[in-house]
Coordinates of C-alpha atoms in Angstrom, one line a residue:
M2 CA 31.0 -5.5 1.3
A3 CA 31.4 -1.9 2.5
V4 CA 28.3 -0.4 4.1
T5 CA 27.7 3.4 3.9
S6 CA 25.5 5.5 6.1
T7 CA 23.2 6.0 3.2
D8 CA 22.7 2.2 2.9
T9 CA 21.9 2.0 6.6
K10 CA 19.3 4.7 6.5
T11 CA 17.8 3.2 3.4
A12 CA 17.5 -0.2 5.1
A13 CA 16.1 1.4 8.3
V14 CA 13.2 3.0 6.5
A15 CA 12.6 0.4 3.8
A16 CA 9.8 -1.2 5.7
K17 CA 8.1 1.9 6.9
P18 CA 4.7 2.3 5.2
A19 CA 3.8 5.6 3.6
T20 CA 1.2 7.4 5.7
G21 CA -0.2 9.3 2.8
G22 CA -2.5 12.3 3.0
T23 CA -2.5 15.0 5.6
E24 CA -2.8 14.5 9.3
S25 CA -4.7 16.8 11.7
L26 CA -2.7 18.8 14.2
G27 CA -4.7 17.1 17.0
L28 CA -3.7 13.7 15.9
R29 CA -0.1 14.7 15.6
L30 CA -0.1 16.1 19.1
L31 CA -1.9 13.0 20.5
R32 CA 0.6 10.7 18.8
R33 CA 3.6 12.6 20.1
W34 CA 2.5 13.7 23.5
G35 CA -0.5 11.6 24.4
T36 CA 1.3 9.1 26.6
I37 CA 3.3 11.8 28.3
A38 CA 0.1 13.7 29.0
I39 CA -1.4 10.6 30.5
I40 CA 1.6 10.1 32.8
V41 CA 1.4 13.7 33.9
L42 CA -2.3 13.6 34.5
V43 CA -2.1 10.3 36.5
G44 CA 0.7 11.9 38.6
V45 CA -1.4 14.9 39.2
G46 CA -4.4 12.7 40.2
F47 CA -2.3 10.8 42.7
S48 CA -0.9 14.1 44.1
V49 CA -4.4 15.4 44.7
S50 CA -5.5 12.1 46.3
S51 CA -2.5 11.8 48.6
P52 CA -0.4 14.6 50.2
W53 CA 2.5 12.2 50.4
F54 CA 2.7 11.3 46.7
F55 CA 4.3 14.4 45.3
T56 CA 7.3 14.5 47.6
V57 CA 11.1 14.0 47.1
S58 CA 11.0 11.0 49.4
N59 CA 8.4 9.2 47.3
F60 CA 10.1 10.1 44.1
N61 CA 13.3 8.6 45.4
N62 CA 11.5 5.5 46.5
I63 CA 9.9 5.1 43.0
L64 CA 13.3 5.5 41.3
F65 CA 14.9 3.0 43.7
S66 CA 12.2 0.4 43.4
M67 CA 12.3 0.5 39.6
I68 CA 16.1 0.0 39.1
V69 CA 16.2 -3.7 38.3
S70 CA 13.1 -3.6 36.2
C71 CA 14.3 -0.7 34.2
L72 CA 17.6 -2.3 33.5
V73 CA 15.9 -5.5 32.3
S74 CA 13.4 -3.5 30.2
M75 CA 16.1 -1.4 28.5
G76 CA 17.9 -4.6 27.5
L77 CA 14.7 -6.1 26.2
T78 CA 14.2 -3.0 24.1
Y79 CA 17.1 -3.9 21.9
V80 CA 15.8 -7.4 21.2
V81 CA 12.3 -6.1 20.3
I82 CA 13.9 -3.4 18.0
A83 CA 15.7 -6.2 16.3
G84 CA 12.4 -8.0 15.7
S85 CA 12.4 -10.7 18.3
F86 CA 11.4 -11.6 21.9
D87 CA 13.5 -12.6 24.9
L88 CA 11.5 -14.5 27.6
S89 CA 14.6 -15.5 29.6
I90 CA 15.4 -12.0 31.0
G91 CA 13.8 -12.6 34.4
L92 CA 15.7 -15.9 35.0
T93 CA 18.9 -14.2 33.7
V94 CA 18.6 -11.7 36.6
T95 CA 18.3 -14.6 39.0
T96 CA 21.3 -16.5 37.5
A97 CA 23.5 -13.4 37.6
S98 CA 22.5 -12.8 41.2
I99 CA 23.3 -16.4 42.2
V100 CA 26.6 -16.4 40.4
T101 CA 27.5 -13.1 42.2
A102 CA 26.7 -14.4 45.7
Y103 CA 28.3 -17.8 45.0
L104 CA 31.6 -16.3 43.8
I105 CA 32.1 -13.5 46.3
P106 CA 33.5 -15.7 49.1
V107 CA 35.7 -17.5 46.6
V108 CA 37.2 -14.8 44.4
G109 CA 36.1 -11.5 45.9
P110 CA 33.3 -9.1 44.9
W111 CA 34.8 -7.5 41.8
V112 CA 35.8 -10.8 40.1
A113 CA 32.4 -12.2 41.1
I114 CA 30.7 -9.2 39.4
L115 CA 32.7 -9.9 36.2
G116 CA 31.8 -13.6 36.4
A117 CA 28.1 -12.8 36.8
L118 CA 28.1 -10.4 33.8
A119 CA 30.1 -13.0 31.8
S120 CA 27.5 -15.7 32.6
A121 CA 24.7 -13.3 31.4
V122 CA 26.6 -12.6 28.2
V123 CA 26.9 -16.4 27.6
V124 CA 23.1 -16.7 28.0
G125 CA 22.5 -13.9 25.5
L126 CA 25.1 -15.4 23.1
L127 CA 23.4 -18.8 23.1
N128 CA 20.0 -17.3 22.6
G129 CA 21.2 -15.2 19.7
L130 CA 23.1 -18.1 18.0
L131 CA 20.1 -20.5 18.3
V132 CA 17.7 -17.8 16.9
T133 CA 19.9 -16.9 14.0
Y134 CA 22.2 -19.7 12.9
G135 CA 20.0 -22.3 14.4
R136 CA 17.0 -20.7 12.7
L137 CA 14.8 -21.4 15.7
S138 CA 11.9 -19.3 17.0
G139 CA 13.0 -16.6 19.4
I140 CA 10.0 -17.4 21.6
V141 CA 10.8 -21.1 21.7
V142 CA 14.5 -20.6 22.3
T143 CA 14.2 -18.1 25.1
L144 CA 11.3 -20.0 26.7
G145 CA 13.5 -23.1 26.7
M146 CA 16.4 -21.1 28.1
M147 CA 14.1 -19.8 30.8
F148 CA 13.4 -23.4 32.0
V149 CA 17.1 -24.3 31.7
L150 CA 18.1 -21.4 33.8
G151 CA 15.4 -22.1 36.3
G152 CA 16.7 -25.7 36.8
L153 CA 20.3 -24.5 36.9
N154 CA 19.5 -22.0 39.6
I155 CA 17.8 -24.6 41.8
F156 CA 20.7 -27.0 41.2
L157 CA 23.3 -24.4 42.3
T158 CA 21.4 -23.3 45.4
N159 CA 19.5 -26.5 46.4
G160 CA 16.5 -24.2 46.6
Y161 CA 18.0 -22.0 49.4
Q162 CA 19.1 -18.4 49.3
I163 CA 22.8 -17.6 49.2
A164 CA 23.7 -14.8 51.7
V165 CA 26.3 -12.2 51.0
P166 CA 28.6 -11.5 54.1
Y167 CA 27.9 -8.2 55.7
T168 CA 31.7 -7.7 55.8
E169 CA 31.6 -7.0 52.0
T170 CA 31.0 -3.4 52.5
A171 CA 32.3 -2.2 49.2
F172 CA 30.0 -4.5 47.3
L173 CA 27.0 -3.7 49.5
F174 CA 27.6 0.0 48.8
I175 CA 26.7 -0.6 45.2
G176 CA 23.1 -1.4 46.2
Q177 CA 22.7 0.3 49.5
G178 CA 25.0 3.3 49.5
T179 CA 24.2 7.0 48.8
I180 CA 26.1 9.9 47.4
G181 CA 24.5 12.9 48.9
P182 CA 20.7 12.5 48.7
V183 CA 20.9 10.1 45.7
A184 CA 21.1 6.3 46.1
V185 CA 24.1 4.7 44.3
P186 CA 21.8 2.3 42.3
V187 CA 19.9 5.3 40.9
I188 CA 23.2 6.8 39.7
V189 CA 24.2 3.4 38.2
L190 CA 20.8 3.3 36.4
L191 CA 21.1 6.8 35.0
C192 CA 24.7 6.0 33.7
V193 CA 23.5 2.8 32.1
F194 CA 20.5 4.6 30.6
L195 CA 22.7 7.3 29.1
L196 CA 25.0 4.7 27.6
A197 CA 22.1 2.6 26.3
H198 CA 20.4 5.7 24.8
L199 CA 23.6 6.9 23.1
L200 CA 24.3 3.4 21.8
A201 CA 20.8 3.1 20.3
T202 CA 20.6 6.6 18.8
K203 CA 24.2 7.8 18.0
T204 CA 26.2 4.8 17.0
K205 CA 26.1 2.3 14.1
V206 CA 25.0 -0.4 16.6
G207 CA 21.7 1.2 17.1
H208 CA 21.2 2.1 13.4
Y209 CA 22.0 -1.4 12.3
I210 CA 19.8 -3.1 14.9
T211 CA 17.0 -0.8 13.9
A212 CA 17.6 -1.6 10.2
V213 CA 17.5 -5.3 10.8
G214 CA 14.3 -5.0 12.8
D215 CA 12.6 -2.9 10.2
N216 CA 13.5 -5.1 7.2
P217 CA 16.0 -7.9 7.5
M218 CA 16.2 -8.5 3.8
A219 CA 16.7 -4.9 2.9
A220 CA 19.4 -4.7 5.6
F221 CA 21.1 -7.9 4.2
Y222 CA 21.2 -6.6 0.6
S223 CA 22.6 -3.3 2.0
G224 CA 25.6 -5.3 3.3
I225 CA 24.6 -5.4 6.9
K226 CA 25.4 -8.6 8.7
V227 CA 21.9 -9.3 9.9
Y228 CA 22.7 -12.3 12.2
H229 CA 25.5 -10.5 13.9
W230 CA 23.3 -7.6 15.0
V231 CA 20.5 -9.9 16.1
I232 CA 23.0 -11.8 18.3
L233 CA 24.3 -8.5 19.7
S234 CA 20.8 -7.4 20.6
F235 CA 20.4 -10.6 22.7
I236 CA 23.8 -10.1 24.3
L237 CA 22.9 -6.6 25.3
S238 CA 19.6 -7.8 26.7
S239 CA 21.2 -10.4 28.9
L240 CA 24.0 -8.1 29.9
M241 CA 21.6 -5.5 31.2
S242 CA 19.7 -8.3 33.0
G243 CA 23.0 -9.4 34.5
I244 CA 23.7 -5.8 35.8
G245 CA 20.3 -5.9 37.3
G246 CA 21.1 -9.2 39.0
V247 CA 24.3 -7.8 40.5
I248 CA 22.5 -4.7 41.9
L249 CA 19.7 -6.9 43.2
T250 CA 22.1 -9.0 45.1
S251 CA 23.8 -6.0 46.6
I252 CA 20.4 -4.5 47.6
S253 CA 19.0 -7.6 49.2
T254 CA 22.4 -9.0 50.5
S255 CA 21.4 -12.4 49.2
A256 CA 20.6 -14.3 46.1
Q257 CA 17.2 -16.0 45.8
P258 CA 16.8 -19.1 43.5
S259 CA 13.4 -17.8 42.3
G260 CA 11.1 -14.9 42.5
N261 CA 12.2 -12.6 39.6
S262 CA 9.7 -13.8 37.0
N263 CA 7.6 -10.6 37.4
Y264 CA 10.4 -8.6 35.7
L265 CA 9.4 -10.3 32.4
L266 CA 5.8 -9.0 32.4
E267 CA 6.9 -5.6 33.6
A268 CA 9.6 -5.4 30.9
F269 CA 7.2 -6.2 28.0
A270 CA 4.6 -3.8 29.3
A271 CA 7.2 -1.0 29.6
V272 CA 8.7 -1.6 26.2
F273 CA 5.4 -1.5 24.4
L274 CA 4.1 1.3 26.5
G275 CA 7.3 3.2 25.7
A276 CA 6.8 2.7 22.0
T277 CA 3.8 5.0 22.1
T278 CA 5.7 7.9 23.6
L279 CA 7.1 10.9 21.6
G280 CA 5.4 9.7 18.5
K281 CA 8.0 7.0 17.8
G282 CA 5.6 4.2 17.1
K283 CA 8.5 1.7 17.8
P284 CA 10.4 0.7 21.0
H285 CA 13.1 3.1 22.1
V286 CA 15.2 3.3 25.2
L287 CA 13.9 6.7 26.4
G288 CA 10.3 5.5 26.0
T289 CA 11.1 2.3 27.9
L290 CA 12.5 4.3 30.8
L291 CA 9.3 6.4 30.9
G292 CA 7.2 3.2 30.6
V293 CA 8.8 1.7 33.7
F294 CA 8.5 4.9 35.6
F295 CA 4.8 5.1 34.8
L296 CA 4.2 1.5 36.0
Y297 CA 6.0 2.1 39.3
M298 CA 4.5 5.5 39.8
V299 CA 1.0 4.0 39.4
S300 CA 2.0 1.1 41.8
A301 CA 3.2 3.6 44.4
G302 CA 0.0 5.7 44.0
M303 CA -2.3 2.7 44.2
S304 CA -0.4 1.6 47.3
M305 CA -0.9 5.0 49.0
M306 CA -4.6 4.9 48.1
G307 CA -5.0 1.4 49.7
F308 CA -5.4 -0.8 46.6
P309 CA -4.3 -4.4 47.1
F310 CA -1.1 -5.6 45.5
A311 CA -3.1 -7.9 43.1
M312 CA -4.4 -4.7 41.4
R313 CA -1.0 -3.9 40.2
Q314 CA -0.8 -7.1 38.2
L315 CA -4.2 -6.4 36.8
F316 CA -3.1 -2.9 35.8
I317 CA 0.1 -4.0 34.1
G318 CA -1.8 -6.5 32.0
L319 CA -4.3 -3.9 30.9
V320 CA -1.5 -1.4 30.2
L321 CA 0.2 -3.9 27.9
I322 CA -2.9 -4.5 25.9
L323 CA -3.9 -0.9 25.7
A324 CA -0.3 0.2 24.8
V325 CA -0.1 -2.1 21.9
G326 CA -3.5 -1.1 20.7
A327 CA -2.8 2.6 21.0
N328 CA 0.4 2.1 19.1
A329 CA -1.3 0.4 16.2
L330 CA -4.2 2.9 16.2
L331 CA -2.1 6.1 16.3
N332 CA 0.7 5.0 14.0
R333 CA -1.4 2.8 11.7
E334 CA 1.3 0.2 11.6
E335 CA 2.3 -2.8 13.7
I336 CA 5.6 -3.6 15.3
H337 CA 7.0 -6.3 12.9
L338 CA 8.8 -9.1 14.7
K339 CA 11.1 -11.0 12.3
F340 CA 12.8 -13.5 14.6
I341 CA 10.0 -14.7 16.8

């Protein structure tokens, strides 16, 4: 059945409730720019509190530290847009990192990178197939996959880290090199962000995934292959986690069998925080990028002001709760998850 752009747009907005009535200018501005204003105000507050906060060096440090988390979060954005959850993203980072470090001495760095990304794609494909054709809960499937990957990672490494030889200078340049004043991983992040943003906003992939997330039945009757686009969202999520795992290996010159579980919490906080930016009311890639930046900006500011590391975890949890609450309050609608 042929699908027209009109059908896609109809499916994408079918589940959107009518707001009805008029809306005050203040509320419109708050909904569109409120989160951005908070980010700016918090940044100004840290700049006043610490003379070292508003510097190029600190800005570069923030960007560098958020690279892996941002890649994971942008991938998760596609799954949440499609109406599901992916709890396996943190362990997918670890698996891709281990595969990369394990294969480099055997087949060289470039084939190892392809092998790591392929393994991540397989994880996403399995998640997507089980959620759609298997008709299983997305939470249950990806939670189970998380335990499977955790066990597999321990099996492959025997619980020890796998070091990358220092002679692999070309591979290490990916995570540790610079081009001018900009770190190579930051350039990689910006390139991936641009591709992810264009994919979500300018191609049928993004339109169809959005349509499926808004209303799967309307999308189905419009001729959209719902299951295919849900599967693709899981593949994109795992692929970006895989890219993060490769970069993490290059940065740390080793692969650790554990320790990447924090990316999961950060990713969900960033996705739902990003949903409140620019008046979207739903997750989008640009908002997720801003959400991750906000989390790491606050972490850097709190560190400069002498707050303990545990406060960061407390803050992220509060942000996640407040972000979802603000999204529901300002947009008077909830994010509908169809494949959870």
